Each structure stands twice: as structure tokens, then as C-alpha cells.
PDB file of C-alpha atoms in Angstrom:
ATOM      1  CA  ASP A   6       4.438   1.393  -9.541  1.00 57.00           C
ATOM      2  CA  ALA A   7       4.203  -0.617  -6.328  1.00 65.00           C
ATOM      3  CA  GLY A   8       6.217  -3.519  -7.715  1.00 87.00           C
ATOM      4  CA  ILE A   9       3.308  -5.944  -7.924  1.00 94.00           C
ATOM      5  CA  THR A  10       3.089  -8.638 -10.555  1.00 96.00           C
ATOM      6  CA  GLN A  11       0.443 -11.260 -11.095  1.00 97.00           C
ATOM      7  CA  SER A  12       0.700 -14.521 -12.968  1.00 97.00           C
ATOM      8  CA  PRO A  13      -0.765 -15.724 -15.139  1.00 97.00           C
ATOM      9  CA  ARG A  14      -2.373 -12.647 -16.690  1.00 96.00           C
ATOM     10  CA  HIS A  15      -4.957 -14.736 -18.511  1.00 97.00           C
ATOM     11  CA  LYS A  16      -6.145 -18.257 -17.954  1.00 97.00           C
ATOM     12  CA  VAL A  17      -8.872 -20.464 -19.343  1.00 97.00           C
ATOM     13  CA  THR A  18      -9.650 -23.600 -17.405  1.00 97.00           C
ATOM     14  CA  GLU A  19     -12.347 -26.229 -17.184  1.00 97.00           C
ATOM     15  CA  THR A  20     -14.878 -26.681 -14.448  1.00 97.00           C
ATOM     16  CA  GLY A  21     -13.589 -28.894 -11.653  1.00 97.00           C
ATOM     17  CA  THR A  22      -9.891 -28.256 -12.203  1.00 96.00           C
ATOM     18  CA  PRO A  23      -7.664 -26.644  -9.582  1.00 96.00           C
ATOM     19  CA  VAL A  24      -6.220 -23.230 -10.360  1.00 97.00           C
ATOM     20  CA  THR A  25      -3.561 -21.210  -8.565  1.00 98.00           C
ATOM     21  CA  LEU A  26      -2.974 -17.518  -9.124  1.00 98.00           C
ATOM     22  CA  ARG A  27       0.209 -15.896  -7.936  1.00 98.00           C
ATOM     23  CA  CYS A  28       0.836 -12.398  -6.647  1.00 98.00           C
ATOM     24  CA  HIS A  29       4.425 -11.274  -6.243  1.00 97.00           C
ATOM     25  CA  GLN A  30       5.644  -8.042  -4.666  1.00 95.00           C
ATOM     26  CA  THR A  31       9.147  -6.691  -4.400  1.00 92.00           C
ATOM     27  CA  GLU A  32       8.852  -4.076  -1.650  1.00 86.00           C
ATOM     28  CA  ASN A  33       8.390  -6.128   1.521  1.00 88.00           C
ATOM     29  CA  HIS A  34       4.816  -5.037   2.219  1.00 89.00           C
ATOM     30  CA  ARG A  35       3.216  -6.821   5.122  1.00 89.00           C
ATOM     31  CA  TYR A  36      -0.422  -6.695   4.013  1.00 90.00           C
ATOM     32  CA  MET A  37      -1.589  -8.303   0.787  1.00 94.00           C
ATOM     33  CA  TYR A  38      -5.098  -8.779  -0.577  1.00 95.00           C
ATOM     34  CA  TRP A  39      -7.002 -10.702  -3.218  1.00 97.00           C
ATOM     35  CA  TYR A  40     -10.085  -9.098  -4.753  1.00 97.00           C
ATOM     36  CA  ARG A  41     -12.366 -10.195  -7.548  1.00 97.00           C
ATOM     37  CA  GLN A  42     -14.059  -7.835  -9.973  1.00 96.00           C
ATOM     38  CA  ASP A  43     -17.355  -8.664 -11.597  1.00 94.00           C
ATOM     39  CA  PRO A  44     -19.697  -6.483 -13.654  1.00 86.00           C
ATOM     40  CA  GLY A  45     -22.182  -4.721 -11.418  1.00 80.00           C
ATOM     41  CA  HIS A  46     -20.260  -5.544  -8.227  1.00 81.00           C
ATOM     42  CA  GLY A  47     -17.129  -3.449  -8.204  1.00 86.00           C
ATOM     43  CA  LEU A  48     -14.270  -5.181  -6.387  1.00 93.00           C
ATOM     44  CA  ARG A  49     -14.890  -7.540  -3.499  1.00 94.00           C
ATOM     45  CA  LEU A  50     -12.378  -8.910  -1.028  1.00 94.00           C
ATOM     46  CA  ILE A  51     -11.716 -12.655  -1.152  1.00 96.00           C
ATOM     47  CA  HIS A  52      -8.879 -13.140   1.336  1.00 96.00           C
ATOM     48  CA  TYR A  53      -6.109 -11.098   2.813  1.00 94.00           C
ATOM     49  CA  SER A  54      -2.803 -11.654   4.568  1.00 94.00           C
ATOM     50  CA  TYR A  55      -1.186  -9.638   7.338  1.00 89.00           C
ATOM     51  CA  GLY A  56       2.084 -11.527   7.396  1.00 90.00           C
ATOM     52  CA  VAL A  57       3.786 -14.778   6.511  1.00 93.00           C
ATOM     53  CA  LYS A  58       1.360 -17.611   7.253  1.00 91.00           C
ATOM     54  CA  ASP A  59      -1.181 -15.108   8.599  1.00 92.00           C
ATOM     55  CA  THR A  60      -4.308 -14.987   6.483  1.00 94.00           C
ATOM     56  CA  ASP A  61      -8.002 -14.341   6.941  1.00 92.00           C
ATOM     57  CA  LYS A  62     -11.228 -14.421   4.987  1.00 92.00           C
ATOM     58  CA  GLY A  63     -12.921 -11.598   3.162  1.00 91.00           C
ATOM     59  CA  GLU A  64     -16.543 -11.266   2.139  1.00 90.00           C
ATOM     60  CA  VAL A  65     -16.506 -13.744  -0.790  1.00 94.00           C
ATOM     61  CA  SER A  66     -14.087 -16.430   0.386  1.00 95.00           C
ATOM     62  CA  ASP A  67     -16.169 -19.561  -0.332  1.00 95.00           C
ATOM     63  CA  GLY A  68     -14.403 -21.798  -2.844  1.00 96.00           C
ATOM     64  CA  TYR A  69     -11.032 -20.087  -2.405  1.00 97.00           C
ATOM     65  CA  SER A  70      -7.978 -20.709  -0.283  1.00 97.00           C
ATOM     66  CA  VAL A  71      -4.771 -18.743   0.086  1.00 97.00           C
ATOM     67  CA  SER A  72      -1.234 -19.275   1.246  1.00 97.00           C
ATOM     68  CA  ARG A  73       1.660 -17.038   2.088  1.00 97.00           C
ATOM     69  CA  SER A  74       4.882 -18.892   2.824  1.00 96.00           C
ATOM     70  CA  LYS A  75       7.115 -15.874   2.211  1.00 95.00           C
ATOM     71  CA  THR A  76       6.608 -12.139   2.336  1.00 94.00           C
ATOM     72  CA  GLU A  77       6.783 -11.545  -1.390  1.00 96.00           C
ATOM     73  CA  ASP A  78       4.286 -14.162  -2.589  1.00 97.00           C
ATOM     74  CA  PHE A  79       0.563 -14.509  -1.941  1.00 98.00           C
ATOM     75  CA  LEU A  80      -1.165 -17.399  -3.696  1.00 98.00           C
ATOM     76  CA  LEU A  81      -4.871 -17.747  -4.406  1.00 98.00           C
ATOM     77  CA  THR A  82      -6.149 -21.259  -5.098  1.00 98.00           C
ATOM     78  CA  LEU A  83      -9.452 -22.363  -6.527  1.00 97.00           C
ATOM     79  CA  GLU A  84      -9.600 -25.965  -5.378  1.00 93.00           C
ATOM     80  CA  SER A  85     -12.239 -26.954  -7.943  1.00 96.00           C
ATOM     81  CA  ALA A  86     -13.043 -24.131 -10.330  1.00 97.00           C
ATOM     82  CA  THR A  87     -16.672 -23.324 -11.116  1.00 97.00           C
ATOM     83  CA  SER A  88     -18.179 -21.091 -13.779  1.00 96.00           C
ATOM     84  CA  SER A  89     -19.194 -18.600 -11.084  1.00 96.00           C
ATOM     85  CA  GLN A  90     -15.508 -18.001 -10.442  1.00 97.00           C
ATOM     86  CA  THR A  91     -15.011 -16.577 -13.917  1.00 97.00           C
ATOM     87  CA  SER A  92     -13.806 -13.100 -13.044  1.00 97.00           C
ATOM     88  CA  VAL A  93     -10.910 -10.684 -13.021  1.00 97.00           C
ATOM     89  CA  TYR A  94      -8.726 -11.167  -9.968  1.00 98.00           C
ATOM     90  CA  PHE A  95      -6.670  -8.362  -8.483  1.00 97.00           C
ATOM     91  CA  CYS A  96      -3.929  -8.552  -5.953  1.00 97.00           C
ATOM     92  CA  ALA A  97      -3.210  -5.495  -3.827  1.00 95.00           C
ATOM     93  CA  ILE A  98      -0.695  -4.414  -1.225  1.00 93.00           C
ATOM     94  CA  ARG A  99      -1.085  -1.945   1.571  1.00 88.00           C
ATOM     95  CA  SER A 100       1.572   0.699   1.553  1.00 79.00           C
ATOM     96  CA  ASN A 101       3.719   0.716   4.668  1.00 67.00           C
ATOM     97  CA  PRO A 102       4.562   4.320   5.444  1.00 57.00           C
ATOM     98  CA  GLY A 103       2.087   6.898   6.668  1.00 60.00           C
ATOM     99  CA  ALA A 104      -1.237   6.555   8.414  1.00 59.00           C
ATOM    100  CA  VAL A 105      -3.552   6.275   5.446  1.00 68.00           C
ATOM    101  CA  HIS A 106      -2.048   3.081   4.087  1.00 74.00           C
ATOM    102  CA  GLU A 107      -3.339   3.265   0.579  1.00 85.00           C
ATOM    103  CA  GLN A 108      -3.774   0.055  -1.335  1.00 90.00           C
ATOM    104  CA  TYR A 109      -2.057  -0.390  -4.666  1.00 91.00           C
ATOM    105  CA  PHE A 110      -3.124  -2.970  -7.168  1.00 94.00           C
ATOM    106  CA  GLY A 111      -1.465  -5.410  -9.502  1.00 95.00           C
ATOM    107  CA  PRO A 112      -2.406  -5.618 -13.190  1.00 95.00           C
ATOM    108  CA  GLY A 113      -5.084  -8.267 -12.701  1.00 96.00           C
ATOM    109  CA  THR A 114      -5.648 -11.829 -13.930  1.00 97.00           C
ATOM    110  CA  ARG A 115      -8.571 -12.653 -16.174  1.00 97.00           C
ATOM    111  CA  LEU A 116      -9.806 -16.160 -15.374  1.00 98.00           C
ATOM    112  CA  THR A 117     -12.369 -17.932 -17.485  1.00 97.00           C
ATOM    113  CA  VAL A 118     -13.870 -21.202 -16.268  1.00 97.00           C
ATOM    114  CA  THR A 119     -15.615 -23.139 -19.044  1.00 96.00           C
TER     115      THR A 119
ATOM    116  CA  ALA B  30     -21.512  -3.176   7.353  1.00 78.00           C
ATOM    117  CA  GLN B  31     -20.376  -0.261   5.283  1.00 86.00           C
ATOM    118  CA  THR B  32     -21.758   0.280   1.807  1.00 93.00           C
ATOM    119  CA  VAL B  33     -20.708   2.569  -1.022  1.00 96.00           C
ATOM    120  CA  THR B  34     -23.135   3.746  -3.690  1.00 97.00           C
ATOM    121  CA  GLN B  35     -22.312   5.296  -7.031  1.00 97.00           C
ATOM    122  CA  SER B  36     -25.633   6.313  -8.513  1.00 96.00           C
ATOM    123  CA  GLN B  37     -24.345   7.193 -11.991  1.00 96.00           C
ATOM    124  CA  PRO B  38     -23.474   4.067 -13.995  1.00 95.00           C
ATOM    125  CA  GLU B  39     -22.309   6.235 -16.897  1.00 97.00           C
ATOM    126  CA  MET B  40     -21.325   9.858 -17.414  1.00 97.00           C
ATOM    127  CA  SER B  41     -19.980  11.804 -20.358  1.00 97.00           C
ATOM    128  CA  VAL B  42     -18.122  15.083 -20.662  1.00 98.00           C
ATOM    129  CA  GLN B  43     -16.694  17.204 -23.425  1.00 98.00           C
ATOM    130  CA  GLU B  44     -12.948  17.561 -23.585  1.00 97.00           C
ATOM    131  CA  ALA B  45     -11.745  20.561 -21.518  1.00 97.00           C
ATOM    132  CA  GLU B  46     -15.012  20.697 -19.561  1.00 97.00           C
ATOM    133  CA  THR B  47     -15.620  19.807 -15.910  1.00 98.00           C
ATOM    134  CA  VAL B  48     -17.483  16.759 -14.668  1.00 98.00           C
ATOM    135  CA  THR B  49     -18.505  15.596 -11.206  1.00 98.00           C
ATOM    136  CA  LEU B  50     -18.920  11.950 -10.236  1.00 98.00           C
ATOM    137  CA  SER B  51     -21.102  11.165  -7.238  1.00 98.00           C
ATOM    138  CA  CYS B  52     -20.484   8.784  -4.362  1.00 98.00           C
ATOM    139  CA  THR B  53     -22.378   8.262  -1.135  1.00 98.00           C
ATOM    140  CA  TYR B  54     -21.561   5.844   1.637  1.00 97.00           C
ATOM    141  CA  ASP B  55     -23.136   4.428   4.719  1.00 96.00           C
ATOM    142  CA  THR B  56     -21.210   3.905   7.931  1.00 93.00           C
ATOM    143  CA  SER B  57     -21.622   4.252  11.658  1.00 91.00           C
ATOM    144  CA  GLU B  58     -17.937   4.978  12.137  1.00 90.00           C
ATOM    145  CA  SER B  59     -16.510   8.435  12.643  1.00 89.00           C
ATOM    146  CA  ASP B  60     -12.972   7.758  11.495  1.00 89.00           C
ATOM    147  CA  TYR B  61     -12.344   6.413   8.021  1.00 92.00           C
ATOM    148  CA  TYR B  62     -10.746   7.080   4.653  1.00 93.00           C
ATOM    149  CA  LEU B  63     -12.256   7.545   1.234  1.00 95.00           C
ATOM    150  CA  PHE B  64     -10.632   6.949  -2.115  1.00 96.00           C
ATOM    151  CA  TRP B  65     -11.257   7.347  -5.808  1.00 97.00           C
ATOM    152  CA  TYR B  66      -9.665   4.821  -8.139  1.00 96.00           C
ATOM    153  CA  LYS B  67      -9.502   5.039 -11.915  1.00 97.00           C
ATOM    154  CA  GLN B  68      -9.605   1.939 -14.118  1.00 96.00           C
ATOM    155  CA  PRO B  69      -8.786   2.643 -17.772  1.00 95.00           C
ATOM    156  CA  PRO B  70      -9.295   0.037 -20.498  1.00 92.00           C
ATOM    157  CA  SER B  71      -5.914  -1.442 -19.574  1.00 91.00           C
ATOM    158  CA  ARG B  72      -7.707  -2.714 -16.437  1.00 92.00           C
ATOM    159  CA  GLN B  73      -5.048  -1.323 -14.086  1.00 93.00           C
ATOM    160  CA  MET B  74      -6.510   0.147 -10.890  1.00 94.00           C
ATOM    161  CA  ILE B  75      -4.946   3.548 -10.298  1.00 94.00           C
ATOM    162  CA  LEU B  76      -5.347   5.549  -7.104  1.00 94.00           C
ATOM    163  CA  VAL B  77      -6.528   9.044  -8.004  1.00 96.00           C
ATOM    164  CA  ILE B  78      -7.152  10.772  -4.708  1.00 95.00           C
ATOM    165  CA  ARG B  79      -7.798  10.083  -1.032  1.00 94.00           C
ATOM    166  CA  GLN B  80      -9.548  11.880   1.808  1.00 95.00           C
ATOM    167  CA  GLU B  81      -9.169  11.415   5.538  1.00 92.00           C
ATOM    168  CA  ALA B  82     -12.517  11.808   7.289  1.00 92.00           C
ATOM    169  CA  TYR B  83     -11.016  13.837  10.128  1.00 90.00           C
ATOM    170  CA  LYS B  84      -9.824  16.490   7.694  1.00 90.00           C
ATOM    171  CA  GLN B  85     -12.294  19.228   6.818  1.00 87.00           C
ATOM    172  CA  GLN B  86     -10.271  20.426   3.871  1.00 93.00           C
ATOM    173  CA  ASN B  87     -11.140  18.782   0.586  1.00 95.00           C
ATOM    174  CA  ALA B  88      -8.318  16.884  -1.082  1.00 94.00           C
ATOM    175  CA  THR B  89      -6.924  18.072  -4.398  1.00 94.00           C
ATOM    176  CA  GLU B  90      -4.556  16.409  -6.844  1.00 93.00           C
ATOM    177  CA  ASN B  91      -3.895  18.556  -9.908  1.00 95.00           C
ATOM    178  CA  ARG B  92      -7.113  18.505 -11.978  1.00 97.00           C
ATOM    179  CA  PHE B  93      -8.858  16.176  -9.545  1.00 97.00           C
ATOM    180  CA  SER B  94     -10.601  17.407  -6.423  1.00 97.00           C
ATOM    181  CA  VAL B  95     -13.221  16.073  -4.074  1.00 97.00           C
ATOM    182  CA  ASN B  96     -16.222  17.534  -2.316  1.00 97.00           C
ATOM    183  CA  PHE B  97     -16.361  15.741   1.013  1.00 97.00           C
ATOM    184  CA  GLN B  98     -19.536  16.274   3.000  1.00 96.00           C
ATOM    185  CA  LYS B  99     -19.171  14.176   6.136  1.00 95.00           C
ATOM    186  CA  ALA B 100     -22.605  14.843   7.592  1.00 95.00           C
ATOM    187  CA  ALA B 101     -24.257  13.956   4.309  1.00 96.00           C
ATOM    188  CA  LYS B 102     -21.892  10.998   3.793  1.00 97.00           C
ATOM    189  CA  SER B 103     -21.086  12.245   0.349  1.00 97.00           C
ATOM    190  CA  PHE B 104     -17.761  12.116  -1.492  1.00 97.00           C
ATOM    191  CA  SER B 105     -17.898  13.410  -5.051  1.00 98.00           C
ATOM    192  CA  LEU B 106     -15.000  13.642  -7.513  1.00 98.00           C
ATOM    193  CA  LYS B 107     -14.586  16.676  -9.736  1.00 98.00           C
ATOM    194  CA  ILE B 108     -12.423  16.442 -12.822  1.00 98.00           C
ATOM    195  CA  SER B 109     -11.500  19.805 -14.307  1.00 98.00           C
ATOM    196  CA  ASP B 110     -10.259  20.430 -17.834  1.00 97.00           C
ATOM    197  CA  SER B 111     -11.185  16.866 -18.824  1.00 97.00           C
ATOM    198  CA  GLN B 112      -8.772  15.089 -21.127  1.00 97.00           C
ATOM    199  CA  LEU B 113      -9.255  12.120 -23.416  1.00 97.00           C
ATOM    200  CA  GLY B 114      -7.020  10.107 -21.110  1.00 96.00           C
ATOM    201  CA  ASP B 115      -9.494  10.579 -18.268  1.00 97.00           C
ATOM    202  CA  ALA B 116     -11.908   8.188 -19.959  1.00 97.00           C
ATOM    203  CA  ALA B 117     -12.183   5.208 -17.617  1.00 97.00           C
ATOM    204  CA  MET B 118     -14.235   3.499 -14.950  1.00 96.00           C
ATOM    205  CA  TYR B 119     -14.069   5.362 -11.676  1.00 98.00           C
ATOM    206  CA  PHE B 120     -14.564   3.595  -8.379  1.00 97.00           C
ATOM    207  CA  CYS B 121     -15.251   5.150  -5.020  1.00 97.00           C
ATOM    208  CA  ALA B 122     -13.947   3.174  -2.040  1.00 96.00           C
ATOM    209  CA  TYR B 123     -14.233   3.299   1.739  1.00 95.00           C
ATOM    210  CA  ARG B 124     -11.879   2.022   4.386  1.00 91.00           C
ATOM    211  CA  SER B 125     -12.270   2.005   8.129  1.00 88.00           C
ATOM    212  CA  ALA B 126      -9.534   3.707  10.108  1.00 82.00           C
ATOM    213  CA  ASN B 127      -9.873   1.228  12.963  1.00 74.00           C
ATOM    214  CA  GLN B 128      -6.519  -0.369  13.615  1.00 60.00           C
ATOM    215  CA  GLY B 129      -6.380  -4.097  13.312  1.00 64.00           C
ATOM    216  CA  GLY B 130      -8.548  -6.223  11.091  1.00 62.00           C
ATOM    217  CA  SER B 131      -8.280  -6.372   7.371  1.00 68.00           C
ATOM    218  CA  GLU B 132      -8.416  -2.679   6.568  1.00 75.00           C
ATOM    219  CA  LYS B 133     -10.239  -3.850   3.498  1.00 84.00           C
ATOM    220  CA  LEU B 134     -11.584  -1.505   0.869  1.00 91.00           C
ATOM    221  CA  VAL B 135     -15.324  -1.436   0.225  1.00 93.00           C
ATOM    222  CA  PHE B 136     -15.990  -0.397  -3.355  1.00 94.00           C
ATOM    223  CA  GLY B 137     -18.897   1.117  -5.180  1.00 96.00           C
ATOM    224  CA  LYS B 138     -19.988  -0.410  -8.469  1.00 95.00           C
ATOM    225  CA  GLY B 139     -18.282   2.216 -10.551  1.00 96.00           C
ATOM    226  CA  THR B 140     -19.081   5.018 -12.993  1.00 97.00           C
ATOM    227  CA  LYS B 141     -17.998   4.781 -16.600  1.00 96.00           C
ATOM    228  CA  LEU B 142     -16.743   8.153 -17.806  1.00 98.00           C
ATOM    229  CA  THR B 143     -16.616   8.941 -21.503  1.00 98.00           C
ATOM    230  CA  VAL B 144     -14.718  11.995 -22.724  1.00 97.00           C
ATOM    231  CA  ASN B 145     -15.897  13.358 -26.051  1.00 97.00           C
ATOM    232  CA  PRO B 146     -13.445  15.256 -28.276  1.00 95.00           C
TER     233      PRO B 146
END
């Protein structure tokens, strides 16, 4: 258990509405990630953060923004949700000790955009 | 860009038997890490095993072991004495060892493993 929680766990929203997903960690990890999981695609990186206010884009960042104002929280925002953003969203942290730096995942958020 | 391929969308195994899940990857890098993650119906992503590319010895974690063939760019997962609780989606993932950058994981599309009693 890497102390990662995500909220909400499920959300249904309408096209065009803004949505914010929250990832919270309790172990002071520097690196945090947002992935999306879709059938036939595995997990793909949306955005990541390497410190407070330090973020960068992943491979599928269009339509998403992120913010990290404190170490423990990493927010993912869909400014205007579209049906193509219906997915399961996972937050992950990179473990601090050791050289391999495994990533550990939160429980996921299922988002449905109608 | 690196890619990870899992050529078996679905596999099945009898309880107590052994099964091997395949994974191949494409990279021009020499230093990297490989991982297998398990995703049961609960949807939680669970790290099963990891392999450092610079290590020749195959990683082992209890009933789980890998066959890492660096020249062939192959990283298969062997599950011995399969249990009903092993039923899940299994994802192979690659990460560059280059310092700096995102250190993102590149995932395969997954293999669904069914364990028959």
C-alpha cells in the first residue's frame, strides 16, 4: 500500500462540463503521474509532476491540465469533458528509495462522459 | 519511441499448472527496466515483478519468474502452481533508466489470464 487515494472513485458527467480528479498521497513522493486506461490501449501517460508546481505533458495530454500546489495532491482537470475522455484514470507515484523507482498505483477513477 | 507488445490477448491455465505470458519490446536503449503488473477485477494495478536490464539473472518472486532475453528483447512471465487468485489482466511495462525526464512507463495492451479450477 503506497498510501495513494483517488477521488472520486466514480463519476458521470455531461459533455462540456469541467471535471477535476484528485490524487492524494501520504508518503511525500516527489514524482506523481496520471494515466488513462482504455480497452485495447493499456495505460497511457497523460501528465506527470516532478515536484510542487513542476509538471509536464505525457503522450495523451490534449484536453487535460494538471496542478500540484502541494506535495501530497496532484489534480487532473478536464476543462470541457468530451465522450472520448470516458476512461479509467489512474494516479501513480514513483517510489523514492532505490534505483529502480517502481511506480505504484492508486485505485483508479472511472469517468463516464455522456 | 519505445513500444511494448503482448501478443496473447487471452490465456487460460488449469489450477496448479504453469503458464507463460509473452512480452516483447522495442527500444534502442541499453539501460532500462521491465515490469509485470497484475490487474484483478478490482481494477487495482499491482506490481508483480521487475527486471533491471543490466542484470543477467532472471528475477523471481515466489511463484512468479521471468525469462529475460535482452538480445531478443523478450520478457516473459511464468506463473507456477497457478491459483484461482492469479486470474487477472497482466500488463508488461517498460521504463527507460535514463535519469531525468518523466521516467514514464510504457505499457503493453495486456493479457487476460483465466484460471480454471
